[in-house]
Coordinates of C-alpha atoms and ligand atoms in Angstrom, one line a residue:
M9 CA 0.0 0.0 0.0
R10 CA 1.3 3.5 -0.9
V11 CA 0.6 6.5 1.2
V12 CA 0.1 9.8 -0.7
E13 CA -0.3 13.3 0.7
T14 CA -0.7 15.4 -2.4
I15 CA -3.6 15.6 -4.9
A16 CA -1.1 15.6 -7.9
G17 CA 0.7 12.5 -6.4
L18 CA -2.6 10.6 -5.9
R19 CA -3.8 11.4 -9.5
A20 CA -0.4 10.2 -10.8
E21 CA -0.6 6.9 -8.9
I22 CA -4.2 6.2 -10.1
A23 CA -3.4 7.1 -13.7
G24 CA -0.4 4.8 -13.5
W25 CA -2.5 2.0 -12.1
R26 CA -5.1 2.4 -14.8
R27 CA -2.6 2.4 -17.5
E28 CA -1.1 -0.9 -16.2
N29 CA -4.5 -2.5 -15.6
P30 CA -6.7 -1.7 -18.6
G31 CA -10.4 -2.4 -17.8
G32 CA -9.6 -2.6 -14.0
T33 CA -11.9 -0.8 -11.7
V34 CA -11.1 1.7 -8.8
G35 CA -13.1 1.7 -5.5
F36 CA -13.0 4.5 -3.1
V37 CA -13.7 4.7 0.6
P38 CA -13.7 8.3 2.0
T39 CA -13.2 8.6 5.8
M40 CA -12.2 10.9 8.6
G41 CA -9.8 8.4 9.9
Y42 CA -9.3 6.8 13.4
L43 CA -10.3 3.7 11.5
H44 CA -12.3 0.8 13.1
E45 CA -13.9 -2.4 11.9
G46 CA -16.8 -0.4 10.3
H47 CA -14.4 1.4 8.0
A48 CA -12.5 -1.9 7.4
S49 CA -15.6 -3.5 6.2
L50 CA -16.1 -0.9 3.6
I51 CA -12.5 -1.2 2.5
R52 CA -12.7 -5.0 2.3
R53 CA -15.9 -4.7 0.2
S54 CA -14.2 -2.4 -2.2
A55 CA -11.1 -4.6 -2.3
K56 CA -13.3 -7.5 -3.2
E57 CA -15.1 -5.7 -6.0
N58 CA -12.2 -3.6 -7.5
G59 CA -8.7 -4.0 -8.6
L60 CA -7.5 -0.9 -6.7
T61 CA -9.0 0.5 -3.5
V62 CA -8.3 4.1 -2.6
V63 CA -8.9 5.1 1.0
S64 CA -8.9 8.7 2.1
V65 CA -8.4 10.0 5.6
F66 CA -9.3 13.7 6.0
V67 CA -11.0 15.4 8.9
N68 CA -12.9 18.0 6.8
P69 CA -13.1 21.3 8.7
L70 CA -15.9 22.4 6.4
Q71 CA -18.4 20.0 7.9
F72 CA -17.8 20.8 11.5
G73 CA -19.8 23.7 13.2
P74 CA -17.9 26.4 15.3
N75 CA -18.7 24.6 18.6
E76 CA -18.3 21.0 17.4
D77 CA -15.3 18.6 17.8
F78 CA -13.0 19.4 14.8
D79 CA -10.0 20.1 17.1
R80 CA -10.5 17.2 19.4
Y81 CA -11.6 14.7 16.7
P82 CA -9.5 11.6 17.4
R83 CA -6.5 11.0 15.1
D84 CA -4.2 8.1 14.7
P85 CA -2.5 8.0 11.3
E86 CA -0.3 5.0 12.1
R87 CA -3.3 2.9 13.0
D88 CA -5.1 4.2 9.9
R89 CA -2.3 2.9 7.8
R90 CA -2.4 -0.6 9.5
V91 CA -6.2 -1.0 9.2
S92 CA -6.3 0.3 5.6
E93 CA -3.5 -2.1 4.5
A94 CA -4.8 -5.1 6.3
A95 CA -8.3 -4.5 4.8
G96 CA -6.9 -4.5 1.2
A97 CA -6.4 -0.8 0.3
G98 CA -3.8 -0.1 -2.4
L99 CA -3.5 3.7 -1.9
L100 CA -4.0 5.7 1.2
F101 CA -4.6 9.5 0.6
M102 CA -3.9 11.7 3.7
P103 CA -4.0 15.3 2.6
S104 CA -3.5 18.3 4.9
V105 CA -6.1 20.9 5.2
A106 CA -3.9 23.2 3.2
E107 CA -3.7 20.7 0.4
M108 CA -7.5 20.3 0.2
Y109 CA -8.2 24.0 0.8
P110 CA -5.2 26.1 -0.4
R111 CA -7.6 29.1 0.0
P112 CA -11.1 29.4 1.3
T113 CA -13.4 27.7 -1.1
A114 CA -15.8 30.0 -2.9
T115 CA -17.8 27.1 -4.2
R116 CA -20.1 25.0 -2.1
V117 CA -22.3 22.0 -3.0
V118 CA -25.6 22.6 -1.3
I119 CA -28.1 19.7 -1.3
S120 CA -31.5 21.0 -0.4
G121 CA -34.6 19.4 1.1
L122 CA -33.1 16.2 2.2
T123 CA -30.8 18.1 4.5
D124 CA -33.5 20.2 6.2
R125 CA -34.1 17.6 8.8
L126 CA -32.2 15.4 11.3
C127 CA -28.5 16.0 11.3
G128 CA -29.0 18.8 8.7
A129 CA -31.2 20.7 11.2
S130 CA -29.0 19.9 14.3
R131 CA -25.7 20.7 12.5
P132 CA -26.4 23.7 10.2
G133 CA -24.0 23.7 7.2
H134 CA -22.8 20.2 8.0
F135 CA -24.1 18.7 4.7
D136 CA -22.8 21.6 2.6
G137 CA -19.4 20.7 4.0
V138 CA -20.0 17.0 3.3
G139 CA -21.3 17.6 -0.3
T140 CA -18.4 19.9 -1.0
V141 CA -15.6 17.6 0.2
V142 CA -17.1 14.5 -1.3
S143 CA -17.4 16.3 -4.6
K144 CA -13.7 17.3 -4.4
L145 CA -12.7 13.8 -3.4
L146 CA -14.7 12.1 -6.2
H147 CA -13.1 14.6 -8.8
I148 CA -9.6 13.8 -7.4
V149 CA -10.0 10.0 -7.3
M150 CA -12.5 9.5 -10.1
P151 CA -13.5 6.0 -8.9
D152 CA -15.8 3.6 -10.5
S153 CA -17.6 2.9 -7.2
A154 CA -17.6 4.7 -3.8
Y155 CA -18.5 3.0 -0.5
F156 CA -20.5 4.7 2.3
G157 CA -21.8 3.3 5.5
L158 CA -25.5 3.1 6.2
K159 CA -24.7 4.1 9.8
D160 CA -24.8 7.6 8.3
A161 CA -28.0 7.0 6.4
Q162 CA -28.8 10.6 5.8
Q163 CA -25.3 11.1 4.3
V164 CA -26.0 8.1 2.0
A165 CA -29.3 9.6 0.8
V166 CA -27.6 13.1 0.3
I167 CA -24.7 11.7 -1.6
E168 CA -26.9 9.5 -3.8
R169 CA -29.0 12.5 -4.6
M170 CA -26.0 14.7 -5.4
V171 CA -24.5 12.1 -7.6
E172 CA -27.8 11.7 -9.4
D173 CA -28.5 15.5 -9.7
L174 CA -25.0 16.4 -10.9
N175 CA -24.3 13.2 -13.1
F176 CA -21.2 12.1 -11.3
P177 CA -20.0 9.1 -13.2
V178 CA -19.7 6.9 -10.1
R179 CA -21.7 4.0 -8.4
I180 CA -22.5 4.7 -4.8
V181 CA -22.5 1.5 -2.7
P182 CA -24.3 1.7 0.7
C183 CA -22.8 -0.7 3.2
E184 CA -24.3 -2.3 6.4
T185 CA -23.5 -0.9 9.8
V186 CA -20.9 -2.8 11.8
R187 CA -21.6 -3.0 15.5
E188 CA -19.9 -3.8 18.9
P189 CA -21.0 -7.1 20.5
D190 CA -23.7 -5.2 22.5
G191 CA -25.2 -3.6 19.4
L192 CA -23.6 -0.1 19.7
A193 CA -22.7 1.1 16.1
M194 CA -19.0 1.4 15.8
S195 CA -17.9 5.0 15.6
S196 CA -14.6 7.0 15.9
R197 CA -16.5 9.1 18.5
N198 CA -17.2 6.1 20.8
V199 CA -13.8 6.8 22.4
Y200 CA -15.2 10.0 24.0
L201 CA -17.6 8.1 26.1
N202 CA -16.7 7.4 29.8
P203 CA -17.5 3.8 31.1
E204 CA -20.9 4.7 32.4
E205 CA -21.9 6.5 29.2
R206 CA -20.5 3.7 27.2
R207 CA -22.7 1.2 29.2
Q208 CA -25.9 3.3 28.6
A209 CA -25.0 4.0 24.9
V210 CA -26.6 0.6 24.1
I211 CA -29.9 2.4 24.5
L212 CA -29.6 3.5 20.8
Y213 CA -29.6 0.0 19.5
E214 CA -32.2 -1.2 21.9
T215 CA -34.5 1.7 20.9
L216 CA -34.1 0.8 17.3
K217 CA -34.9 -2.8 18.0
L218 CA -38.0 -1.7 19.8
A219 CA -38.9 0.5 16.9
E220 CA -38.6 -2.5 14.5
D221 CA -40.8 -4.7 16.8
K222 CA -43.4 -2.0 17.3
F223 CA -43.5 -1.2 13.5
A224 CA -44.8 -4.7 12.9
E225 CA -47.7 -4.4 15.4
P226 CA -51.1 -4.1 13.7
G227 CA -52.4 -0.5 13.6
M228 CA -49.1 1.0 14.7
T229 CA -48.8 4.7 13.5
P230 CA -45.7 6.8 12.9
A231 CA -46.7 9.2 15.7
R232 CA -47.1 6.3 18.3
L233 CA -43.9 4.7 17.2
K234 CA -42.0 8.0 17.5
A235 CA -43.4 8.5 21.0
A236 CA -42.4 5.0 22.0
M237 CA -38.8 5.7 20.8
H238 CA -38.6 8.9 22.8
E239 CA -40.0 7.2 25.9
H240 CA -37.5 4.3 25.6
I241 CA -34.4 6.6 25.3
R242 CA -35.4 8.2 28.6
R243 CA -34.6 4.8 30.3
A244 CA -30.9 5.8 30.0
P245 CA -30.5 8.6 32.5
L246 CA -27.4 10.0 30.9
A247 CA -29.0 10.1 27.3
E248 CA -30.2 13.4 26.0
T249 CA -32.3 12.9 22.8
D250 CA -31.4 15.2 19.9
Y251 CA -33.9 13.5 17.6
A252 CA -35.8 10.3 17.4
E253 CA -38.0 10.0 14.3
V254 CA -39.5 7.7 11.7
L255 CA -39.2 9.0 8.1
T256 CA -39.8 7.6 4.7
W257 CA -36.6 6.1 3.0
P258 CA -34.8 7.4 1.0
D259 CA -36.6 10.7 0.7
L260 CA -36.5 11.4 4.5
E261 CA -40.1 12.8 4.5
P262 CA -42.4 12.6 7.5
P263 CA -44.9 9.8 6.6
A264 CA -48.7 10.4 6.6
D265 CA -49.9 9.6 10.2
I266 CA -52.0 6.6 9.2
P267 CA -51.2 3.1 10.4
F268 CA -48.2 1.5 8.7
D269 CA -50.3 -1.5 7.6
Q270 CA -52.5 0.8 5.6
M271 CA -49.6 2.2 3.6
P272 CA -48.8 0.8 0.2
P273 CA -46.9 -2.5 0.3
G274 CA -43.2 -2.0 -0.4
S275 CA -43.2 1.4 1.4
R276 CA -39.8 1.9 3.1
F277 CA -39.2 3.8 6.3
I278 CA -36.2 4.5 8.5
A279 CA -36.1 4.9 12.3
V280 CA -33.4 7.4 13.0
L281 CA -31.7 8.6 16.3
A282 CA -29.3 11.1 17.5
V283 CA -28.6 10.9 21.3
K284 CA -26.0 12.9 23.3
F285 CA -24.1 11.7 26.2
G286 CA -22.4 14.7 27.7
R287 CA -20.7 16.4 24.7
T288 CA -20.6 13.2 22.6
R289 CA -23.4 12.9 20.0
L290 CA -24.1 9.4 18.7
I291 CA -26.3 8.5 15.7
D292 CA -27.8 5.3 14.5
N293 CA -30.7 4.1 12.5
R294 CA -32.6 1.0 11.2
L295 CA -34.4 0.6 7.9
L296 CA -38.0 -0.7 8.3
A297 CA -39.8 -2.3 5.4
R298 CA -43.4 -3.4 5.4
R299 CA -43.5 -7.1 4.7
S300 CA -45.7 -7.8 1.8
P301 CA -48.5 -10.3 2.3
A302 CA -47.3 -13.8 1.4
G303 CA -47.4 -14.5 -2.3
K304 CA -47.5 -10.8 -3.2
E305 CA -44.8 -8.6 -4.7
Ligands
AMP29 P1 -16.3 8.6 9.1 O1 -14.8 8.4 9.3 O2 -17.1 8.6 10.4 O3 -16.6 9.9 8.3 O4 -16.9 7.5 8.3 C1 -16.4 7.1 7.0 C2 -17.3 6.1 6.3 O5 -17.3 4.9 7.1 C3 -18.7 6.6 6.2 O6 -19.3 6.2 4.9 C4 -19.4 6.0 7.3 O7 -20.8 5.8 7.1 C5 -18.7 4.6 7.4 N1 -18.9 4.1 8.8 C6 -18.6 4.7 9.9 N2 -18.9 3.8 11.0 C7 -19.4 2.7 10.4 C8 -19.9 1.5 10.9 N3 -20.0 1.2 12.2 N4 -20.4 0.5 10.0 C9 -20.3 0.7 8.7 N5 -19.8 1.8 8.2 C10 -19.4 2.8 9.0

């Protein structure tokens, strides 16, 4: 695996690989580093499906608000190298902020509508930063496929929409969430949790399991399901709910408040959570699909 810090260097490496491997495909996994098994699963998937996998590690200042954790975001470049290489990456791109933003960017990619709710509402400007940096990275790497985790489901929806709207020639591949043994979604931010917060953080997973069970109950409505999620999170005394909602997937619209079993078969929903423990904000979600009656669909 080669580590590259400049845009020109990365482009030269990829162009060289493409020359030597006619018809070979390039997969890309963008990350903010402090890599864990969730990231590794994306890298392994890309390595399985492509001849060359490019991983980027870049903590993008543009997607952090003024009072967020940009400065204290965990960093460990040595570990990132080890994890990337072991998972099958061929190139690791680790640019500095000055390399990515030699001067303040005058151009932003703004994805509207989908970003009005959830993390877009709680973190103003966050998705403009994500859209802008992912656009830059896709233009730098020009991969055939790019791999994103469904743990950040709104991000997947936003990126898919951006790629469709702006005709990026790339396939976006959503990947399953990797979890700790107790169900907590793996996240670089989990290291911020103290032992008691870590113990209580399983409430996110438990609330999503509860949402899945309740969703299947006859007559269950979106409003009752949302209320049950809020109530369940209150069982963890250190948890402070930022949002807990059920929305349509992938449009992220509030569903009509009629029972789920009266909605068209094949309708898809997502239960989404953001919960704070002290200064640490954790997110998770679960896709909910109405089972079609046997023999139909
Ligand atoms: P991040 O470094 O947090 O920006 O994440 C980089 C990529 O890894 C994003 O596409 C995330 O959705 C994905 N990712 C993060 N955590 C997980 C996880 N637990 N399981 C699967 N993918 C993940």
